[in-house]
Amino acid sequence: MEVLMPEPQIYVERTLAIIKPDVIDKEEEIEDVILRSGFRILQKRKLQLSPEQCSNFYAEQFGKMFFPNLTAYMSSGPIVAMVLARNCAVSYWKEMLGPSNSLRARITHPHSLRALYGTDELRNGLHGSVSISSAEKEIRFIFPEAILEPLPTGQRARDYLNLYVKPTLLAGLTALCKEKPADPM
């Protein structure tokens, strides 16, 4: 009797990336940089947010001096939102973006995306989630149909490794040892 095992899933971290209205014309160029950096684009959508939607999206910034300008700017034209996935996606994307102030980014992180595409502190070209929890919240906001599975931790992670990863590695390494190829790579 053959036992059918569920297909193993590869869990990777996700983050939200937004190409803001003033650099929408650089969409293909930015996507190319994203893909060459090891990200996968899981979902993508072009949309225009209303001022009310922008207020809800940036609710954590409410009350700050720049909030009205931010919501006006983000609702001024279409944006491209993408769910990016890779190992350590949130921190890697934040590193690629550089400081939120594009003027400072040009000095301290001249090769960052905000240094290359942003114009000032407000019009910094791109958005990135600041944490895994904010990434999940923001992804749900922009992609309400998205299914976000939690990353396994603790015993669930050990079970996954024992059930799927270790047997595959053991079989592959055993086969490699039996063959003893001159150049294993």
Tab-separated table of C-alpha atoms in Angstrom:
chain	number	residue	atom	x	y	z
A	1	MET	CA	0.000	0.000	0.000
A	2	GLU	CA	1.401	3.361	-1.015
A	3	VAL	CA	1.201	6.150	1.531
A	4	LEU	CA	0.547	9.532	-0.010
A	5	MET	CA	2.471	12.249	1.736
A	6	PRO	CA	1.509	15.883	1.284
A	7	GLU	CA	3.808	17.907	-0.960
A	8	PRO	CA	6.449	19.612	1.132
A	9	GLN	CA	6.105	23.351	1.267
A	10	ILE	CA	9.026	25.698	1.343
A	11	TYR	CA	8.448	28.386	3.907
A	12	VAL	CA	10.031	31.698	3.119
A	13	GLU	CA	9.635	35.112	4.618
A	14	ARG	CA	7.501	37.636	2.765
A	15	THR	CA	7.514	41.396	2.664
A	16	LEU	CA	5.544	44.084	0.896
A	17	ALA	CA	7.255	46.314	-1.622
A	18	ILE	CA	5.569	49.341	-3.162
A	19	ILE	CA	6.789	51.347	-6.109
A	20	LYS	CA	5.440	54.797	-5.335
A	21	PRO	CA	3.683	57.155	-7.814
A	22	ASP	CA	6.684	59.263	-8.810
A	23	VAL	CA	8.832	56.303	-9.942
A	24	ILE	CA	6.151	54.110	-11.503
A	25	ASP	CA	7.832	54.663	-14.870
A	26	LYS	CA	10.880	52.754	-13.512
A	27	GLU	CA	8.783	49.680	-12.671
A	28	GLU	CA	10.575	47.252	-15.032
A	29	GLU	CA	14.015	48.461	-13.987
A	30	ILE	CA	13.164	48.108	-10.286
A	31	GLU	CA	11.594	44.665	-10.801
A	32	ASP	CA	14.763	43.539	-12.548
A	33	VAL	CA	16.848	44.635	-9.538
A	34	ILE	CA	14.431	42.799	-7.219
A	35	LEU	CA	14.633	39.551	-9.185
A	36	ARG	CA	18.426	39.723	-9.554
A	37	SER	CA	18.636	40.099	-5.760
A	38	GLY	CA	17.144	36.661	-5.196
A	39	PHE	CA	13.553	37.646	-4.498
A	40	ARG	CA	10.543	35.958	-6.009
A	41	ILE	CA	7.545	38.116	-6.783
A	42	LEU	CA	4.611	36.098	-5.434
A	43	GLN	CA	1.901	38.648	-6.170
A	44	LYS	CA	1.832	41.940	-7.988
A	45	ARG	CA	-0.834	44.501	-8.569
A	46	LYS	CA	-1.082	48.007	-9.939
A	47	LEU	CA	-3.642	50.190	-8.201
A	48	GLN	CA	-4.422	53.702	-7.117
A	49	LEU	CA	-5.211	54.222	-3.457
A	50	SER	CA	-7.710	56.825	-2.303
A	51	PRO	CA	-6.620	59.316	0.375
A	52	GLU	CA	-8.768	57.370	2.860
A	53	GLN	CA	-7.059	54.074	1.951
A	54	CYS	CA	-3.660	55.751	2.325
A	55	SER	CA	-4.691	57.053	5.747
A	56	ASN	CA	-5.641	53.529	6.784
A	57	PHE	CA	-2.469	52.014	5.337
A	58	TYR	CA	-0.229	54.548	7.106
A	59	ALA	CA	-2.353	54.711	10.285
A	60	GLU	CA	0.759	54.263	12.467
A	61	GLN	CA	2.047	57.593	11.127
A	62	PHE	CA	-1.154	59.453	12.038
A	63	GLY	CA	-0.495	62.628	13.996
A	64	LYS	CA	2.972	63.198	12.584
A	65	MET	CA	3.657	66.455	10.736
A	66	PHE	CA	4.238	64.739	7.378
A	67	PHE	CA	1.093	62.549	7.512
A	68	PRO	CA	-1.159	64.792	5.331
A	69	ASN	CA	1.590	65.164	2.719
A	70	LEU	CA	2.265	61.422	2.784
A	71	THR	CA	-1.357	60.475	2.157
A	72	ALA	CA	-1.676	63.121	-0.576
A	73	TYR	CA	1.518	61.874	-2.236
A	74	MET	CA	0.612	58.183	-2.047
A	75	SER	CA	-2.849	58.826	-3.501
A	76	SER	CA	-1.543	61.130	-6.260
A	77	GLY	CA	-1.142	58.369	-8.831
A	78	PRO	CA	-0.918	54.636	-9.388
A	79	ILE	CA	1.415	52.443	-7.371
A	80	VAL	CA	2.739	48.931	-7.942
A	81	ALA	CA	2.516	46.653	-4.908
A	82	MET	CA	4.392	43.366	-4.781
A	83	VAL	CA	4.687	40.533	-2.304
A	84	LEU	CA	8.354	39.593	-2.286
A	85	ALA	CA	9.649	36.311	-0.893
A	86	ARG	CA	13.090	34.986	0.006
A	87	ASN	CA	15.066	34.083	3.071
A	88	CYS	CA	15.118	37.059	5.490
A	89	ALA	CA	12.980	39.056	3.042
A	90	VAL	CA	12.057	41.909	5.399
A	91	SER	CA	15.588	42.733	6.506
A	92	TYR	CA	17.108	42.194	3.067
A	93	TRP	CA	14.535	44.456	1.381
A	94	LYS	CA	15.041	47.139	4.046
A	95	GLU	CA	18.787	46.943	3.425
A	96	MET	CA	18.268	47.305	-0.330
A	97	LEU	CA	15.987	50.311	0.209
A	98	GLY	CA	18.394	52.216	2.445
A	99	PRO	CA	17.392	55.136	4.696
A	100	SER	CA	13.888	56.567	4.257
A	101	ASN	CA	15.303	60.029	3.552
A	102	SER	CA	16.610	59.812	-0.024
A	103	LEU	CA	18.921	62.790	0.488
A	104	ARG	CA	20.595	61.039	3.436
A	105	ALA	CA	20.614	57.755	1.495
A	106	ARG	CA	22.659	59.353	-1.286
A	107	ILE	CA	25.366	60.179	1.274
A	108	THR	CA	25.334	57.108	3.515
A	109	HIS	CA	24.022	54.378	1.143
A	110	PRO	CA	24.673	55.652	-2.410
A	111	HIS	CA	23.798	52.330	-4.074
A	112	SER	CA	20.501	51.861	-2.230
A	113	LEU	CA	17.227	52.005	-4.143
A	114	ARG	CA	16.057	55.134	-2.348
A	115	ALA	CA	19.336	56.882	-3.174
A	116	LEU	CA	18.865	55.929	-6.827
A	117	TYR	CA	15.120	56.536	-7.235
A	118	GLY	CA	14.006	58.859	-4.434
A	119	THR	CA	14.066	62.632	-4.501
A	120	ASP	CA	13.665	63.644	-0.835
A	121	GLU	CA	12.438	62.382	2.541
A	122	LEU	CA	8.791	62.142	1.497
A	123	ARG	CA	9.244	61.122	-2.134
A	124	ASN	CA	11.624	58.268	-1.479
A	125	GLY	CA	10.410	56.103	-4.364
A	126	LEU	CA	9.757	52.823	-2.601
A	127	HIS	CA	8.090	51.344	0.457
A	128	GLY	CA	9.143	48.347	2.505
A	129	SER	CA	7.656	46.715	5.567
A	130	VAL	CA	9.588	47.360	8.773
A	131	SER	CA	8.939	43.985	10.422
A	132	ILE	CA	7.472	40.563	9.753
A	133	SER	CA	4.257	41.470	11.583
A	134	SER	CA	3.844	44.740	9.672
A	135	ALA	CA	4.576	42.867	6.424
A	136	GLU	CA	1.720	40.455	7.141
A	137	LYS	CA	-0.627	43.328	8.002
A	138	GLU	CA	0.348	45.359	4.911
A	139	ILE	CA	0.113	42.353	2.583
A	140	ARG	CA	-3.388	41.634	3.879
A	141	PHE	CA	-4.314	45.294	3.328
A	142	ILE	CA	-3.157	45.405	-0.317
A	143	PHE	CA	-3.880	41.748	-1.173
A	144	PRO	CA	-6.910	40.815	0.957
A	145	GLU	CA	-7.192	37.438	-0.792
A	146	ALA	CA	-3.616	36.459	0.170
A	147	ILE	CA	-3.138	33.372	2.284
A	148	LEU	CA	-0.346	33.938	4.763
A	149	GLU	CA	0.816	30.784	6.439
A	150	PRO	CA	2.866	31.198	9.574
A	151	LEU	CA	6.488	30.099	9.541
A	152	PRO	CA	6.976	26.891	11.528
A	153	THR	CA	8.995	27.267	14.690
A	154	GLY	CA	10.016	25.040	17.552
A	155	GLN	CA	8.683	21.497	17.374
A	156	ARG	CA	6.778	22.143	14.121
A	157	ALA	CA	10.030	23.212	12.423
A	158	ARG	CA	11.880	20.135	13.780
A	159	ASP	CA	9.054	17.866	12.603
A	160	TYR	CA	9.159	19.412	9.128
A	161	LEU	CA	12.931	18.961	8.903
A	162	ASN	CA	12.729	15.360	10.141
A	163	LEU	CA	9.833	14.432	7.863
A	164	TYR	CA	10.882	16.112	4.604
A	165	VAL	CA	14.386	17.562	4.592
A	166	LYS	CA	16.518	14.943	6.372
A	167	PRO	CA	15.260	11.919	4.357
A	168	THR	CA	15.863	13.777	1.091
A	169	LEU	CA	19.357	14.828	2.141
A	170	LEU	CA	20.180	11.338	3.384
A	171	ALA	CA	19.049	9.721	0.126
A	172	GLY	CA	20.950	12.243	-1.981
A	173	LEU	CA	24.163	12.013	0.022
A	174	THR	CA	23.987	8.195	0.082
A	175	ALA	CA	23.583	8.094	-3.693
A	176	LEU	CA	26.475	10.520	-4.078
A	177	CYS	CA	28.726	8.367	-1.860
A	178	LYS	CA	27.853	5.214	-3.833
A	179	GLU	CA	28.638	6.882	-7.165
A	180	LYS	CA	31.803	8.650	-5.977
A	181	PRO	CA	31.864	10.985	-8.978
A	182	ALA	CA	35.201	12.579	-9.912
A	183	ASP	CA	33.597	16.014	-9.837
A	184	PRO	CA	30.515	15.976	-7.565
A	185	MET	CA	29.550	19.484	-8.592
